[in-house]
XYZ file of C-alpha atoms in Angstrom:
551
model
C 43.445 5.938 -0.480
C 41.476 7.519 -3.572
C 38.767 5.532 -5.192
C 36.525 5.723 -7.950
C 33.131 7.675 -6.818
C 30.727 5.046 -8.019
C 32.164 2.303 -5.907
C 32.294 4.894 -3.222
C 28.333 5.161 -4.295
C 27.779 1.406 -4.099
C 29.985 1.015 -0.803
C 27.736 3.386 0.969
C 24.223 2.234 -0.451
C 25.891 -1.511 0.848
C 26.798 0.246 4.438
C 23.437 0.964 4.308
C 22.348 -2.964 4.218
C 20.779 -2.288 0.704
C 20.098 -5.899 -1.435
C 18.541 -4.845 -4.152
C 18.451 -2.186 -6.770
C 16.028 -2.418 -9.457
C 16.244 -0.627 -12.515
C 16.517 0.249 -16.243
C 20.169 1.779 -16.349
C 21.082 4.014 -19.001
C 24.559 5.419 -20.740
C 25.031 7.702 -17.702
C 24.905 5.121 -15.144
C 27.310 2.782 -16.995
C 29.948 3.766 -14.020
C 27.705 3.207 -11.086
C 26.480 -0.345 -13.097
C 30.350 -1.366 -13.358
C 30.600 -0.380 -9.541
C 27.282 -2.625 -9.126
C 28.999 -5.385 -10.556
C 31.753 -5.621 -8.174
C 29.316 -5.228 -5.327
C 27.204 -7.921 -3.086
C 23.897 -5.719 -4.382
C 21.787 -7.726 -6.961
C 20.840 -5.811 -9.581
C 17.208 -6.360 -10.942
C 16.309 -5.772 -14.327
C 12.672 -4.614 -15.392
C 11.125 -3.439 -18.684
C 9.956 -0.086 -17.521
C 10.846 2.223 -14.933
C 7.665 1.949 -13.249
C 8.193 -1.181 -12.544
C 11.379 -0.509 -10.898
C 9.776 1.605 -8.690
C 6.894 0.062 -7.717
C 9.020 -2.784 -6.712
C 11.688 -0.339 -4.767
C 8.449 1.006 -2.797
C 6.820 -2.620 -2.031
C 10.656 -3.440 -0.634
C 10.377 -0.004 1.315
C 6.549 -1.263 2.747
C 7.614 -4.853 4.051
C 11.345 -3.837 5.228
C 10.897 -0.639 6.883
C 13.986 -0.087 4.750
C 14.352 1.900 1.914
C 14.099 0.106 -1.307
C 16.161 1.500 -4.058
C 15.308 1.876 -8.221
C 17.584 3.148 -10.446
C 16.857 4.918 -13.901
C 18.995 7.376 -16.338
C 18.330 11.159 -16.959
C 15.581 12.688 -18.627
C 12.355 10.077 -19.970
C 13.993 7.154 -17.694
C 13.469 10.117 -14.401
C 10.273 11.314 -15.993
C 9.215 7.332 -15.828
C 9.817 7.584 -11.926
C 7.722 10.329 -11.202
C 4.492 8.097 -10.977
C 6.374 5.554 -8.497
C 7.586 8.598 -6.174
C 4.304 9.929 -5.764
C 3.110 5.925 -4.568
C 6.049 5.727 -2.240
C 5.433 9.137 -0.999
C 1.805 9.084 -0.339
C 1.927 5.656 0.632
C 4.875 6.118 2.974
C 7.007 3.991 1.581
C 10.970 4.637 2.041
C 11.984 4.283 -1.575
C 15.542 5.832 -2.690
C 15.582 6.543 -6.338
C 18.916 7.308 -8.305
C 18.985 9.018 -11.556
C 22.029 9.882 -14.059
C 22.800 12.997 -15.593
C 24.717 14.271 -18.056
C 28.627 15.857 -17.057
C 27.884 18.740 -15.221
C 31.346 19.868 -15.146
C 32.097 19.809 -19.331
C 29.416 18.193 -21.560
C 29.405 18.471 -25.660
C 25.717 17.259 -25.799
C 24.046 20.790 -25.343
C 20.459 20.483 -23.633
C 19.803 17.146 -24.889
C 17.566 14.567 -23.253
C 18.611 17.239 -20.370
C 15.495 18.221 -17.761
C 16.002 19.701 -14.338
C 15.215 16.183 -12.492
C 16.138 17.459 -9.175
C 13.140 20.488 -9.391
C 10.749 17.474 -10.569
C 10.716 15.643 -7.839
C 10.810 18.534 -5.515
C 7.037 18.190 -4.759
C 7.487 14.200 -4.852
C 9.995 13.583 -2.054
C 11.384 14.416 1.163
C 14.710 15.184 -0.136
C 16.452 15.670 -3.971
C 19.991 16.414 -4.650
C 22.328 16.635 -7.347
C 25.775 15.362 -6.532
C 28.404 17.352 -7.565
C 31.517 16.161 -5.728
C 32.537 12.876 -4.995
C 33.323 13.607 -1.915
C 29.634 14.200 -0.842
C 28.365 10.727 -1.511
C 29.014 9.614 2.405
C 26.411 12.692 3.879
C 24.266 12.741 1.055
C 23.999 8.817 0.856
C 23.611 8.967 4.681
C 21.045 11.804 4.871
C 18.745 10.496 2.217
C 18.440 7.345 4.165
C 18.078 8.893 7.592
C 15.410 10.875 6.190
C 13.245 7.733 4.104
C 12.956 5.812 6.849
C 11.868 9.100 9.555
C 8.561 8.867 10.255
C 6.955 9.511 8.283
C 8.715 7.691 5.746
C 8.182 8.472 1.705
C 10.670 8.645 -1.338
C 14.480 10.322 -1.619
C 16.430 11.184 -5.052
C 19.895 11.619 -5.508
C 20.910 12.186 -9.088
C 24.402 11.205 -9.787
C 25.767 12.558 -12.921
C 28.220 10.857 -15.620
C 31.439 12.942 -14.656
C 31.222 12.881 -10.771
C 30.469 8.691 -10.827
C 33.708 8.575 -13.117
C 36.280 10.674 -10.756
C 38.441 9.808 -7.612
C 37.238 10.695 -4.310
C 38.961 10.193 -0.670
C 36.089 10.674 1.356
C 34.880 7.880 3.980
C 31.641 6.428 5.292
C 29.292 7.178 8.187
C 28.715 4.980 10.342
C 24.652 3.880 10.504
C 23.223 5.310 13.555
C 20.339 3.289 14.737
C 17.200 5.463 14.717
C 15.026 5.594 17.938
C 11.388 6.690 18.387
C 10.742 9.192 20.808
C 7.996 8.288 23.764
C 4.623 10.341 24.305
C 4.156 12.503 26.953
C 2.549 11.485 30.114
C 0.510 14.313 30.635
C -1.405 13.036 27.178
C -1.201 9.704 28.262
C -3.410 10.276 31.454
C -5.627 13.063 29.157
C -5.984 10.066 27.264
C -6.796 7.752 29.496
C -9.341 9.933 31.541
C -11.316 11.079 28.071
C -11.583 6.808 28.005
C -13.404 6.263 31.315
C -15.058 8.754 30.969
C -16.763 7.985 27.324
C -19.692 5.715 26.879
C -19.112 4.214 23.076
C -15.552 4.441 22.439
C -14.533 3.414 18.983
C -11.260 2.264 17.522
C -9.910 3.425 14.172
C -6.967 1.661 12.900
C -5.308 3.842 10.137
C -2.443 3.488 7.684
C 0.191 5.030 9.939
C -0.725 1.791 12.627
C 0.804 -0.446 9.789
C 3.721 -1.715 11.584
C 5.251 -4.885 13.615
C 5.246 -3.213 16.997
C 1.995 -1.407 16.760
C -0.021 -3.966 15.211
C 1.285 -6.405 18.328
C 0.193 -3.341 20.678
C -3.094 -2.747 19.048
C -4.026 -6.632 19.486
C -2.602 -6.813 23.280
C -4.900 -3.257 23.959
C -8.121 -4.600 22.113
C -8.103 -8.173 23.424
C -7.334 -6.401 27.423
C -10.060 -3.405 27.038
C -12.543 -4.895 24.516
C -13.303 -2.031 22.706
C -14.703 -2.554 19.086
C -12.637 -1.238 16.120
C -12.713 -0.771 12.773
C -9.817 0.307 9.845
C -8.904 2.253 6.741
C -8.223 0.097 3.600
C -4.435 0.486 4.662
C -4.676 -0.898 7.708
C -6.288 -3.680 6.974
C -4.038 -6.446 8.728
C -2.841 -4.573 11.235
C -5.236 -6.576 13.289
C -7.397 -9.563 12.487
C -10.366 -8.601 10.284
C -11.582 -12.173 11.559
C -10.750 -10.287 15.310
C -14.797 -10.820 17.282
C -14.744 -7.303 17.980
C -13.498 -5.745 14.104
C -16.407 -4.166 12.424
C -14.871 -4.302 8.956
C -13.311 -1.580 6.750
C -14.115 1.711 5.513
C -14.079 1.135 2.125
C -16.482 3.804 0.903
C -16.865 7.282 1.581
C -20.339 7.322 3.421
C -23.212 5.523 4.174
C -21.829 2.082 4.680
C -22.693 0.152 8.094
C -19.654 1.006 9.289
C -20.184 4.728 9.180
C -23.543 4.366 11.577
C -21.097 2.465 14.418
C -18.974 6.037 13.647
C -21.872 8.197 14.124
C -22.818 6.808 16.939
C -19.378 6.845 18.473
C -18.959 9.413 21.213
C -15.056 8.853 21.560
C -13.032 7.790 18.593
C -9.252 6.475 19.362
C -7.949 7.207 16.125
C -4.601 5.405 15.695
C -2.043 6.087 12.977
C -4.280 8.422 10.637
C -3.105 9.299 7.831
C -4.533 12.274 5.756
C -3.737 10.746 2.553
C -6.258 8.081 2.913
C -9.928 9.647 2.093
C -11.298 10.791 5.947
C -13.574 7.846 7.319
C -15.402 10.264 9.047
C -15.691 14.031 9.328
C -15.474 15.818 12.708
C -18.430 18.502 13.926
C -18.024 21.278 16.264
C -19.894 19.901 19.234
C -19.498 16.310 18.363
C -17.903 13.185 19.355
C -14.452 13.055 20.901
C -11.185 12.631 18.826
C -7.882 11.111 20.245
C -5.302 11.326 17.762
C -2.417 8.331 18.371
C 0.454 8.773 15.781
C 3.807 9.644 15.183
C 3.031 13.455 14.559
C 0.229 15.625 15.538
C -2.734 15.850 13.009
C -2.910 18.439 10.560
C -5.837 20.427 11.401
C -8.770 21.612 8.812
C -12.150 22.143 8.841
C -13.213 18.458 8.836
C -10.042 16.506 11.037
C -9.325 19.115 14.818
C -8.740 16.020 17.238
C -9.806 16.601 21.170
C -6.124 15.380 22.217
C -3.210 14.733 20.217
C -0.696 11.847 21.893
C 2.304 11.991 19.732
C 5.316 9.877 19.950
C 5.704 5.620 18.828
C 2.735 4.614 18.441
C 3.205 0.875 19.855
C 4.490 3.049 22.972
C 1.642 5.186 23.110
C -1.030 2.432 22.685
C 0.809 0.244 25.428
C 1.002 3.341 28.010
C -2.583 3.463 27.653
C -3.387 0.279 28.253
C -1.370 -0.050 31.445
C -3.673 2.782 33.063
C -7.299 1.568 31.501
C -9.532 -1.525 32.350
C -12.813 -2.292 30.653
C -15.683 0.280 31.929
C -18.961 -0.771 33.380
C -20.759 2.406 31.587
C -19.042 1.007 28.091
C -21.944 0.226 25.919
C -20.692 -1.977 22.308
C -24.677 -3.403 21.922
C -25.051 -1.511 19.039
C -21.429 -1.974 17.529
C -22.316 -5.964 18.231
C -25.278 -5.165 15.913
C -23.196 -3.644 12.997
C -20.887 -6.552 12.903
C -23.960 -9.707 13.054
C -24.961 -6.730 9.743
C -21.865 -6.200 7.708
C -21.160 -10.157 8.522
C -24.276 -10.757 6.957
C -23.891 -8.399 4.143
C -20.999 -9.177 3.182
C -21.034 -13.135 2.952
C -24.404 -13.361 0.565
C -22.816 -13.454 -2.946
C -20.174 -15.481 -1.529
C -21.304 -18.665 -3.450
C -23.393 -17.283 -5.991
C -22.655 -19.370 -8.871
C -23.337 -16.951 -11.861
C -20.560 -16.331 -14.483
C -18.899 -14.377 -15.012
C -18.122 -14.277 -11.533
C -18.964 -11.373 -9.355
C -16.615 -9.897 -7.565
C -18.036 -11.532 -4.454
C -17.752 -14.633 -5.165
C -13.996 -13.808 -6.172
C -13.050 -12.584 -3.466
C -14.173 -15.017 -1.189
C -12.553 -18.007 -3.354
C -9.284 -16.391 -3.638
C -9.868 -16.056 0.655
C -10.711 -19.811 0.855
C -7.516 -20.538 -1.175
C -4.897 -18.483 0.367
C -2.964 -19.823 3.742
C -3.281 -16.984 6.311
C 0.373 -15.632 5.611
C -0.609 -15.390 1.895
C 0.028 -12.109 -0.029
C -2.629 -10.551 -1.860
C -1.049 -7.273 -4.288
C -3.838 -5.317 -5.361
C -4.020 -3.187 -8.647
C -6.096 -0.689 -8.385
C -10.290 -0.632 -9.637
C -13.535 -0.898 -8.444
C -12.360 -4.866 -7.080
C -10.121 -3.136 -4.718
C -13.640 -1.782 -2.788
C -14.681 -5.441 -2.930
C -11.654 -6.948 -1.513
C -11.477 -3.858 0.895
C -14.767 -4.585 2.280
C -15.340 -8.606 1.799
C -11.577 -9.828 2.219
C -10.106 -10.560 5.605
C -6.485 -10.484 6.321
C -5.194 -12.061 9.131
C -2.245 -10.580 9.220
C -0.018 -7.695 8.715
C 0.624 -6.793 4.699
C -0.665 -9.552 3.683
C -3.564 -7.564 1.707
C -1.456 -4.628 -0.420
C -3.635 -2.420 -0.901
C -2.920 1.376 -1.994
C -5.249 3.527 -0.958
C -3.178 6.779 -1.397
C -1.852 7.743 -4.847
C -4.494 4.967 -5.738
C -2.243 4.120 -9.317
C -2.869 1.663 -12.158
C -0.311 -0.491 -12.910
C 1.403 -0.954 -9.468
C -0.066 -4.472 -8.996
C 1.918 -6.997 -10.554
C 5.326 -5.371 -9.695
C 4.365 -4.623 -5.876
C 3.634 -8.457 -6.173
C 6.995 -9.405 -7.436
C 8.218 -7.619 -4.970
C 6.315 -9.106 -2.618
C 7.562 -12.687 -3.225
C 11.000 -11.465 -3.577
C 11.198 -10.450 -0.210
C 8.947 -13.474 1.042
C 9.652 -16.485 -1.127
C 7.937 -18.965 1.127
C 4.758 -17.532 1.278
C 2.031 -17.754 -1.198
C 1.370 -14.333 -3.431
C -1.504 -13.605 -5.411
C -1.724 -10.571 -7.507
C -5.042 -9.244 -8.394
C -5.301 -6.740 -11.521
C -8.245 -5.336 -13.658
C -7.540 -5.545 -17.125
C -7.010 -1.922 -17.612
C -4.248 -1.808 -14.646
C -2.824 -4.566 -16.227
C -1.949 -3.959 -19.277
C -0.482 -0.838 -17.849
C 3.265 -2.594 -16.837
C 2.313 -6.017 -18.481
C 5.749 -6.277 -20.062
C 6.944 -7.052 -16.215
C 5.448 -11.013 -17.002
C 8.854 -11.280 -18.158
C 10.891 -9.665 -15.106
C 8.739 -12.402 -12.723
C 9.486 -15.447 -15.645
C 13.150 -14.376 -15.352
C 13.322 -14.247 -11.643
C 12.388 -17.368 -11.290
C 9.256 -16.131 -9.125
C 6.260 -18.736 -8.353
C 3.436 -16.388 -8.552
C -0.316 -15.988 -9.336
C -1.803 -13.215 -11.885
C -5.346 -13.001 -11.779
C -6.559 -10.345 -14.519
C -10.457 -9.608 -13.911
C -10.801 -8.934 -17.312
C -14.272 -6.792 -18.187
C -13.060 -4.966 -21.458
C -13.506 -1.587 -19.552
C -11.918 0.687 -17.220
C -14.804 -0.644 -14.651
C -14.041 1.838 -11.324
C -15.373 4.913 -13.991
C -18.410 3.192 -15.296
C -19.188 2.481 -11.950
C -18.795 6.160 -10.918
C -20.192 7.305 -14.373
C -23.593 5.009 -14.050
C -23.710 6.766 -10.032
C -24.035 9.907 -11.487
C -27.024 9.638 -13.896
C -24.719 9.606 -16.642
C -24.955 7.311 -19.662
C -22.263 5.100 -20.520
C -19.655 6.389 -22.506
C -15.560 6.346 -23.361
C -14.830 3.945 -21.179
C -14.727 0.430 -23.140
C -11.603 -0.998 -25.424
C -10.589 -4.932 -26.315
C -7.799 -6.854 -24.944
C -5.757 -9.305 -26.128
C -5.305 -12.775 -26.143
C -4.093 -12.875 -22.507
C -3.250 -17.013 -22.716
C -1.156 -16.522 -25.323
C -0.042 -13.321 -24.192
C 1.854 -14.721 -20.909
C 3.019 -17.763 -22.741
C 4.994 -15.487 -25.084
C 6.915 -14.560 -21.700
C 7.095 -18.614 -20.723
C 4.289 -18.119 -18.143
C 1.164 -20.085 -17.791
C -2.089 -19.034 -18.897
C -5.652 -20.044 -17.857
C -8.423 -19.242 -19.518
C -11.830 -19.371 -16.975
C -15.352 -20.543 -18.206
C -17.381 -21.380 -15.156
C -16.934 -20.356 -11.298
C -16.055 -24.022 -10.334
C -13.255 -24.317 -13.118
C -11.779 -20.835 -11.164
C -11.991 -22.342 -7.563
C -9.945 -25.774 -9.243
C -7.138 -23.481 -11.662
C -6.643 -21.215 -8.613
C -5.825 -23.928 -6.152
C -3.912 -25.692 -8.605
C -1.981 -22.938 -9.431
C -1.060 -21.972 -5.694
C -0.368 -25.887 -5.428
C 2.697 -25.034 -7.658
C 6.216 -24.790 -7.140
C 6.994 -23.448 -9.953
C 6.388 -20.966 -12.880
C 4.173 -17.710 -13.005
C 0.512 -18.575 -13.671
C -1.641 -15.950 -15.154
C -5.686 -16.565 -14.889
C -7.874 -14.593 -17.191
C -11.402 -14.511 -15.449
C -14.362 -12.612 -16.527
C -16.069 -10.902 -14.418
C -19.216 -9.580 -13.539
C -19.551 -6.123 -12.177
C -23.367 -5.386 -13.518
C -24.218 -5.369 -9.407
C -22.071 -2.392 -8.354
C -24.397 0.924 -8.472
C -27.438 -1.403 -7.308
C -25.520 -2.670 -3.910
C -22.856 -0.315 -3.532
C -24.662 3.085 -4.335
C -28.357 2.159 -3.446
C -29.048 -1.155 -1.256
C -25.900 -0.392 1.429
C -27.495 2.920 1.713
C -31.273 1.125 2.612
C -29.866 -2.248 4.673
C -27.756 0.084 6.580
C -30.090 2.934 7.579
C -32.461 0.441 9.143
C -30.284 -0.076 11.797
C -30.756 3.859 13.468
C -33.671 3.649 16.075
């Protein structure tokens, strides 16, 4: 039997186990939202598209499944473009779905009309216009087959007004389940013999390592071999940062203790890099040893040309490896040892400084104290997200969302909803900058009408406080980088959330635990901060403390 093509539309994205779509629907998706009303999918409203899709991507990150958003043609696509490029660099599966005018007779000339399929071109792994009903099953099909493919990112298909509103007779695919293929041997033993036969083998635990089986893999071939390791900002998690042998994070680009343990290195076992994330270290012609665990082979340039490439599953890979290696006698982790008892020192000495505002420090390790070890912490992005990247320890897997590829403003709070959408027993923090803040703001009332039970902390400097940082690290004077805010108390109450305004660093440490004490309600806590230490310890004393432990 014939049926209308948008509830063919919505009975595929449904035979795809989708939940959720979250979106700002316009005129031309009036069909599809009429199919979506009819459906078991629960449709999410938000204020901006960019929160739709930030949300659609943080589904993507914690599922493994894509999330989908849903906007209407022209500025409602052009609002998506900034949430593509996060699910795409970020490897998120995220399917978006636009609407278009009629393709087949339309009286509206060029209006609001832009080619939205060319736009995202450079944004996804796939875009397509639909122009027959009878193409939703494949196309439906394909785009999800290809967001969740390692690597995953972001799909479009744009569905316009006429083809939602017509009869198709075309049936569904069934959902193939999607298998991982195994590494080689022959790279497995490679592997295995460049290990024994290495003196300081180091561990790098990259963004592409961020999943369930891997990160249960990576503990069971740490804990067995004893080898030291150390992560990119995205994979925090993956393992214990509290793990004895983790030597932190590579937060910044050089210098840092951590980059000493790399230098000295002469075998790195670098698992699930990811080129999107800025290079912990740089490779030299002669240098140490590079094993490169992930999904795909590396891309090669003049910095990243790995020894040995062992591509397949990486949780497969990483257990294969194991099976054939025991600890060496030769290892030597003495100096390693030495980094950690350095960054562990480093890192805890503003952790109850009692200045205010607070420094980021101190922050960081209050918010820390007060979180269970399932917590969620959502990230915006600023110069905080070094502090956190550095000084904050998850304990497990996603619990610290932190993008470290795109790198946007604004994706905070809604990656946060998200976040306790999907996980509404466990406790979620988000942590913005003013300036990333006020970017999607207006989602306070998405979270207020979800019913969500959710901290907001805005660290709230009257600046855009990453650039001054930068700007006072080059010499330069500061300059264009300063505004005012608003009245952020009375600002989430006009959205029936609860505000907190923060004078001194014990009234943060009480209003934060009372607010995670909650059941109820969004709380939003406005705390000054203090970032007047940043050039002095990130830029100058690292760069001392750190070089003093070379012979």
């Amino acid at each position: 039997m014939s049926k209308k093509a948008s509830d063919l539309f919505v009975e595929a994205l449904e035979n795809e186990g989708v939940e959720y779509i979250f979106g700002v629907p316009g005129e031309e998706n009036l069909d599809l939202l009429e199919s979506l009303r009819k459906s078991s999918i629960k449709l999410i409203i938000t204020r901006h598209e960019q929160g739709a899709g930030f949300m659609a991507a943080t589904y993507g990150r914690f599922t493994g499944k894509p999330g989908v958003c849903l906007s209407t043609l022209g500025p409602g696509a052009t609002n998506l473009v900034t949430p593509a490029a996060y699910a795409q660099l970020g490897a998120m599966p995220m399917l978006m779905i636009t609407g278009q005018k009629p393709i087949k007779t339309s009286k509206q000339g060029r209006f609001q009309i832009i080619d939205v399929v060319d736009m995202f071109q450079s944004l996804t792994k796939f875009t397509k216009q639909i122009i027959s009903g009878n193409n939703i099953p494949s196309l439906v099909r394909e785009s999800f087959r290809l967001a969740i493919e390692e690597r995953p990112g972001a799909v479009h298909l744009e569905l316009p007004e006429d083809i939602a509103a017509e009869d198709t007779d075309a049936h569904l695919f069934d959902v193939d389940t999607h298998w991982r293929s195994v590494p080689d041997q022959r790279s497995i033993e490679k592997a295995v013999n460049m290990l024994s036969e290495a003196k300081m083998p180091l561990i790098l635990v990259g963004a592409g390592a961020n999943r369930n089986r891997t990160s249960e893999a990576l503990r069971k071939f740490i804990d067995e071999t004893k080898i030291p390791f150390f992560n990119t900002q995205m994979g925090k998690g993956v393992v214990d940062d509290a793990h004895e042998l983790c030597l932190g994070t590579a937060a910044l680009s050089s210098d840092d203790y951590i980059h000493y343990a790399i230098d000295k290195a002469d075998l790195i076992i670098n698992v699930g890099h990811d080129v999107i994330e800025k290079p912990p270290f740089f490779m030299e012609h002669g240098g140490k040893k590079v094993i490169h665990v992930n999904f795909f082979s590396a891309e090669i340039d003049e910095v990243y040309f790995p020894d040995l490439n062992v591509v397949g599953d990486i949780a497969s890979s990483i257990l294969a490896i194991n099976e054939s290696i025991s600890p060496q006698s030769h290892w030597d982790f003495s100096f390693y040892h030495r980094v950690k008892e350095e960054v562990e020192t480093h890192i805890t000495k503003y952790f109850d400084d009692t200045r205010f505002p607070l420094l980021p420090q101190r922050l960081v390790n209050e918010v820390r104290k007060a979180m269970p070890s399932d917590g969620i912490v959502a990230l915006d992005n600023g110069i905080y997200k070094i502090w956190f990247a550095r000084n904050y320890k998850a304990h497990q897997i996603n619990t610290l969302l932190l993008d470290n590829a795109l790198a946007t403003m604004g994706a905070g709070l809604p990656s946060g909803m998200a976040a306790k959408l999907i996980n509404p027993d466990k406790k979620v923090v988000v942590v913005c900058g003013d300036g990333g803040f006020m970017m999607n703001s207006q989602e306070l009332e998405t979270a207020v009408r979800m019913n969500l039970n959710m901290v907001v902390i805005i660290l709230n400097d009257n600046a855009y406080g990453m650039i001054k940082w930068k700007q006072e690290g080059m010499g330069f004077d500061n300059f264009g980088l300063d505004y005012n805010n608003p009245d952020f108390i009375k600002y989430a109450e006009s959205y029936g959330a609860n505000g907190y305004r923060i004078d001194s660093c014990q009234d943060f440490t009480e209003t934060l635990e009372k607010c995670l004490a909650s059941t109820k309600g969004v709380h939003l806590i406005d705390c000054p901060v203090d970032y007047s230490l940043n050039h002095e310890i990130l830029n100058v004393r690292i760069k001392e403390k750190a070089k003093e432990l070379m012979p």
